[in-house]
XYZ file of C-alpha atoms in Angstrom:
257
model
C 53.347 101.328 110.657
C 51.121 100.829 107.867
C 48.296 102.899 107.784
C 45.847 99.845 106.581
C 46.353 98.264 109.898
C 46.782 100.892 112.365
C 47.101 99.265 115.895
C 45.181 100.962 118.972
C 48.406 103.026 120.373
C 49.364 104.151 116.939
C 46.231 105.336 115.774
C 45.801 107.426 118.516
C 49.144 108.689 118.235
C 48.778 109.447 114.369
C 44.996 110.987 114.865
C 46.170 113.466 117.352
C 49.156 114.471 115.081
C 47.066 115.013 112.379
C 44.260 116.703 114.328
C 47.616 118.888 115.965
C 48.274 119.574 112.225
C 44.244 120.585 111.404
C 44.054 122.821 114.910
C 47.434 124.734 113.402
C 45.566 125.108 109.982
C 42.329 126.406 111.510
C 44.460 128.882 112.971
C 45.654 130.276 109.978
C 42.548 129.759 108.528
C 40.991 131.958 110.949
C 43.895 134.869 110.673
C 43.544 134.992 107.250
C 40.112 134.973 106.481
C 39.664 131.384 104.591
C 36.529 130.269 103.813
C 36.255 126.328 104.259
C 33.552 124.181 102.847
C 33.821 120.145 103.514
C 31.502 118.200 102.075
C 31.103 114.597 103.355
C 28.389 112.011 101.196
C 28.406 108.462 100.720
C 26.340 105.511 101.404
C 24.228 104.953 104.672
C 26.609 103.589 107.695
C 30.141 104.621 105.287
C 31.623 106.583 107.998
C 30.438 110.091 107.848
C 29.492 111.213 111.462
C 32.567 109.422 113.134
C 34.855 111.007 110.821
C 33.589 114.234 111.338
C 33.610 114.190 114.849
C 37.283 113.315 114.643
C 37.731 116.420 112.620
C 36.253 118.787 115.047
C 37.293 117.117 118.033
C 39.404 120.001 118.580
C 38.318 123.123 116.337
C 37.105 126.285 117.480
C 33.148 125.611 118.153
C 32.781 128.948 117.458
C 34.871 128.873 113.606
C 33.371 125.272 113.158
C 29.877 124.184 111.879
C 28.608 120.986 111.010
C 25.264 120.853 109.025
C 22.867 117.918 108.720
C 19.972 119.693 106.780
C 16.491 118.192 107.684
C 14.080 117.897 105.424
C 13.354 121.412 103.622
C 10.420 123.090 104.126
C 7.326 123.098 101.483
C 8.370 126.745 101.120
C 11.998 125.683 100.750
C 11.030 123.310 97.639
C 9.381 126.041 96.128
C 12.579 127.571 95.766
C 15.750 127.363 93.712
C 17.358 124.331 94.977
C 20.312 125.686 95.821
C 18.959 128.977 97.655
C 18.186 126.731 100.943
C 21.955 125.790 101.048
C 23.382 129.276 100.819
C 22.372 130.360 103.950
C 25.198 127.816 105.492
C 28.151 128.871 103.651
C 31.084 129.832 105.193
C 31.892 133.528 105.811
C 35.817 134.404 106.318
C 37.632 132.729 109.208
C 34.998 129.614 109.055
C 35.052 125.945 108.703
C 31.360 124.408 107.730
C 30.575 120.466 107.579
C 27.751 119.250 105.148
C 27.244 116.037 106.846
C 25.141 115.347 103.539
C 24.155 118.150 101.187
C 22.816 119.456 97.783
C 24.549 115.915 96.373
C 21.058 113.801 98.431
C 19.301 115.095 94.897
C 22.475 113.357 93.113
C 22.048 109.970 95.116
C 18.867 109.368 98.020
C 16.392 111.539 96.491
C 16.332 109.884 92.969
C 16.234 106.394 93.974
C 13.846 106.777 96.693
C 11.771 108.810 94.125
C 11.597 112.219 96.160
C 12.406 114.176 93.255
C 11.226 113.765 89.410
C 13.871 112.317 86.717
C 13.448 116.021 85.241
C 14.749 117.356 88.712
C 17.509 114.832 89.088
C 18.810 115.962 85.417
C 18.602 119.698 85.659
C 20.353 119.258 89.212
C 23.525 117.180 87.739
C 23.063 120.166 84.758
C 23.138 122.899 87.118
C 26.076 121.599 90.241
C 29.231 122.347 88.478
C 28.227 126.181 87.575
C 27.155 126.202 91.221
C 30.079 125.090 92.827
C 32.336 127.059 90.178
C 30.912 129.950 91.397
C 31.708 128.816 95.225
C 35.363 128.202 94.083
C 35.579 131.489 92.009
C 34.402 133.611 95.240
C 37.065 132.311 97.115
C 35.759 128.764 98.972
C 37.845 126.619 100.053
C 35.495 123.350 98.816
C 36.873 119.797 99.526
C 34.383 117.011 98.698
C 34.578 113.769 99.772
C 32.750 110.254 98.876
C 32.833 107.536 101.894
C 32.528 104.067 99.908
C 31.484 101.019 101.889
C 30.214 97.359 100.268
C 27.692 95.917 100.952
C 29.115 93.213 103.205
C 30.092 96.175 105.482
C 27.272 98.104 105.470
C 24.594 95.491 106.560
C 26.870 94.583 109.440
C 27.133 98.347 110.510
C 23.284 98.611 109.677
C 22.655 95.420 111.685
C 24.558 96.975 114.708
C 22.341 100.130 114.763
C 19.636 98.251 114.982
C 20.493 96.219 118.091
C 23.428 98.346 119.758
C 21.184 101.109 121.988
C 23.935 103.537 122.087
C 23.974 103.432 118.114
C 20.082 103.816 118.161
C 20.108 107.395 117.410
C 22.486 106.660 114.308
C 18.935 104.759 112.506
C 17.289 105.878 109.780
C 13.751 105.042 108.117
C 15.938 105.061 104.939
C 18.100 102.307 106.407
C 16.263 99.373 105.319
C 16.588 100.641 101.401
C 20.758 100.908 101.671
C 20.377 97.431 101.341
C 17.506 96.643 99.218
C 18.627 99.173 96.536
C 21.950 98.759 97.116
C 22.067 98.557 92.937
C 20.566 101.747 92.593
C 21.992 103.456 94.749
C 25.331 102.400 92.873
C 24.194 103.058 89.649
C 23.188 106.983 91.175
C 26.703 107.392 92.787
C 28.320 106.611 89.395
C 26.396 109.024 87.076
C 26.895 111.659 90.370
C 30.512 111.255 90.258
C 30.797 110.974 86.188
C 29.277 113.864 85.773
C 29.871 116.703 89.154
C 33.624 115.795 89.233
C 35.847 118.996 87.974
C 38.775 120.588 87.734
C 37.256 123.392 90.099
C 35.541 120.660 92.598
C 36.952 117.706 92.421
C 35.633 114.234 94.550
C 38.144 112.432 96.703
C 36.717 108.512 96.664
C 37.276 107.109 100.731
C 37.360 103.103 101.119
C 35.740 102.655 104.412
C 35.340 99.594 105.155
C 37.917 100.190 107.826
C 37.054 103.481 109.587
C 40.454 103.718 111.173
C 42.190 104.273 107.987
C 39.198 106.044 106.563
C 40.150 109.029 109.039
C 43.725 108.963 109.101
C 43.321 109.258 105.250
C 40.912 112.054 105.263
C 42.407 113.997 108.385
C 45.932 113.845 106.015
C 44.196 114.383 103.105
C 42.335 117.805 104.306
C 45.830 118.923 105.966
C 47.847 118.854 102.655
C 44.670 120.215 100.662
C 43.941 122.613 102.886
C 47.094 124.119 104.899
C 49.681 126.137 103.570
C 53.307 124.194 102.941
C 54.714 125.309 106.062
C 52.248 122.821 107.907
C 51.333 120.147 105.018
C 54.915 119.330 104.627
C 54.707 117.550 107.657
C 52.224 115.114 107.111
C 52.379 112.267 104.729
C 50.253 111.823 101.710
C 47.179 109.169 102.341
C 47.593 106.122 101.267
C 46.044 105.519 97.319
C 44.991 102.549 98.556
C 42.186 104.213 101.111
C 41.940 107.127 99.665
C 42.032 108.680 95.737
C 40.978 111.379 93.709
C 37.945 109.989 91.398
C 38.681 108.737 88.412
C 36.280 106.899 85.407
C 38.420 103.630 85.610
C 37.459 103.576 89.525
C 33.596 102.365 88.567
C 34.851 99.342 86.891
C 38.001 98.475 88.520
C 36.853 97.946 91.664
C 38.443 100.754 93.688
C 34.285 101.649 94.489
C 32.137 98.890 95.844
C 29.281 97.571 93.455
């Protein structure tokens, strides 16, 4: 079965062999003292809270912990911009989920002009030390871009605005996705250019179908993350869905513009 057009019995049968696989990762995770760090980003309505909740679905609550951060404090922007973040880190034995993170100064802060250009700069300056140094004390970081176009994402957009169970999902910010959809693109490429590394590297996720999406990511964090005993058994994504960034993937077409 081709994992671009998973049917409804074999997705569920491949997301619970994968998320099988993930439990029997955390597990050794957890005995050995790994310290996992998952960052999600991407564009509004790409894919990030569903995907995450199929990641945790059946984790330890108390190894797992997904963070959203709210909006920081005025004492928290008085501070070094990465101190507010360090407080969520994984110790040993834990899993943490940015559902967003330090990267909203690399893509929604600049274009909806929360920070200064100067701010924006010294940020992109200052990300790979800090997530060398996260890599160097022993993290586990896996970061991952959800891509949608914009054909997708104004019909997902639409549906929070008129589906009440997806009411909660909406977002002041929503109405910009869309109206700065440019911008927005033109701050995901100089993001990506220029916090991609050897140490941290971005995986790029097509989402425009979020069954693949999650397949690809649930295989992709397996065979990153878990030792060969349990990767072996799962395939690699498909390179289709999901790829390690690249510079030729802003122009050929691999990200949405």
């Amino acid at each position: 079965m081709s994992e671009e057009t998973p049917t409804g019995a074999a997705y569920e049968q491949d997301l619970q062999r994968l998320q099988l696989a993930l439990v029997r990762y955390q597990q050794h995770a957890i005995a050995e003292g790994d310290k996992v760090l998952i960052i999600f980003e991407g564009r509004d309505a790409a894919g990030k809270d569903g995907s995450i909740q199929r990641i945790t679905e059946h984790l330890s609550t108390r190894a797992t912990r997904v963070i959203a951060p709210p909006k920081p404090s005025d004492r928290e922007r008085s501070q070094w911009f990465f101190q507010r973040y360090v407080q969520w880190l994984p110790a040993a034995g834990e899993t943490v989920i940015f559902n967003r993170s330090w990267y909203n100064r690399g893509g929604v802060e600049p274009v909806m002009g929360f920070c200064t250009e100067d701010e924006h700069e010294h940020f992109l300056r200052e990300v790979p030390a800090f997530e060398g140094m996260l890599v160097d004390s022993g993290v586990r970081l896996v970061k991952l871009w959800l891509d949608v176009s914009r054909k997708e994402q104004k019909k997902r957009l639409e549906e929070r605005r008129t589906d009440p169970l997806k009411v909660l999902k909406s977002s002041p910010l929503d109405e910009a996705a869309q109206s700065r959809f440019d911008d927005y693109t033109a701050a995901r490429d100089g993001m990506l250019r220029r916090t991609h590394s050897d140490e941290a590297p971005w995986t790029c996720v097509r989402s425009d179908q979020k069954k693949p999406a999650r397949l690809a990511i649930l295989r992709h964090l397996v065979r990153t993350l878990a030792p060969q005993a349990i990767a072996s058994e799962v395939e690699a994504p498909d390179p289709a869905v999901l790829f390690t960034f690249e510079l030729g993937a802003l122009s050929d077409g691999r990200l949405a513009r």
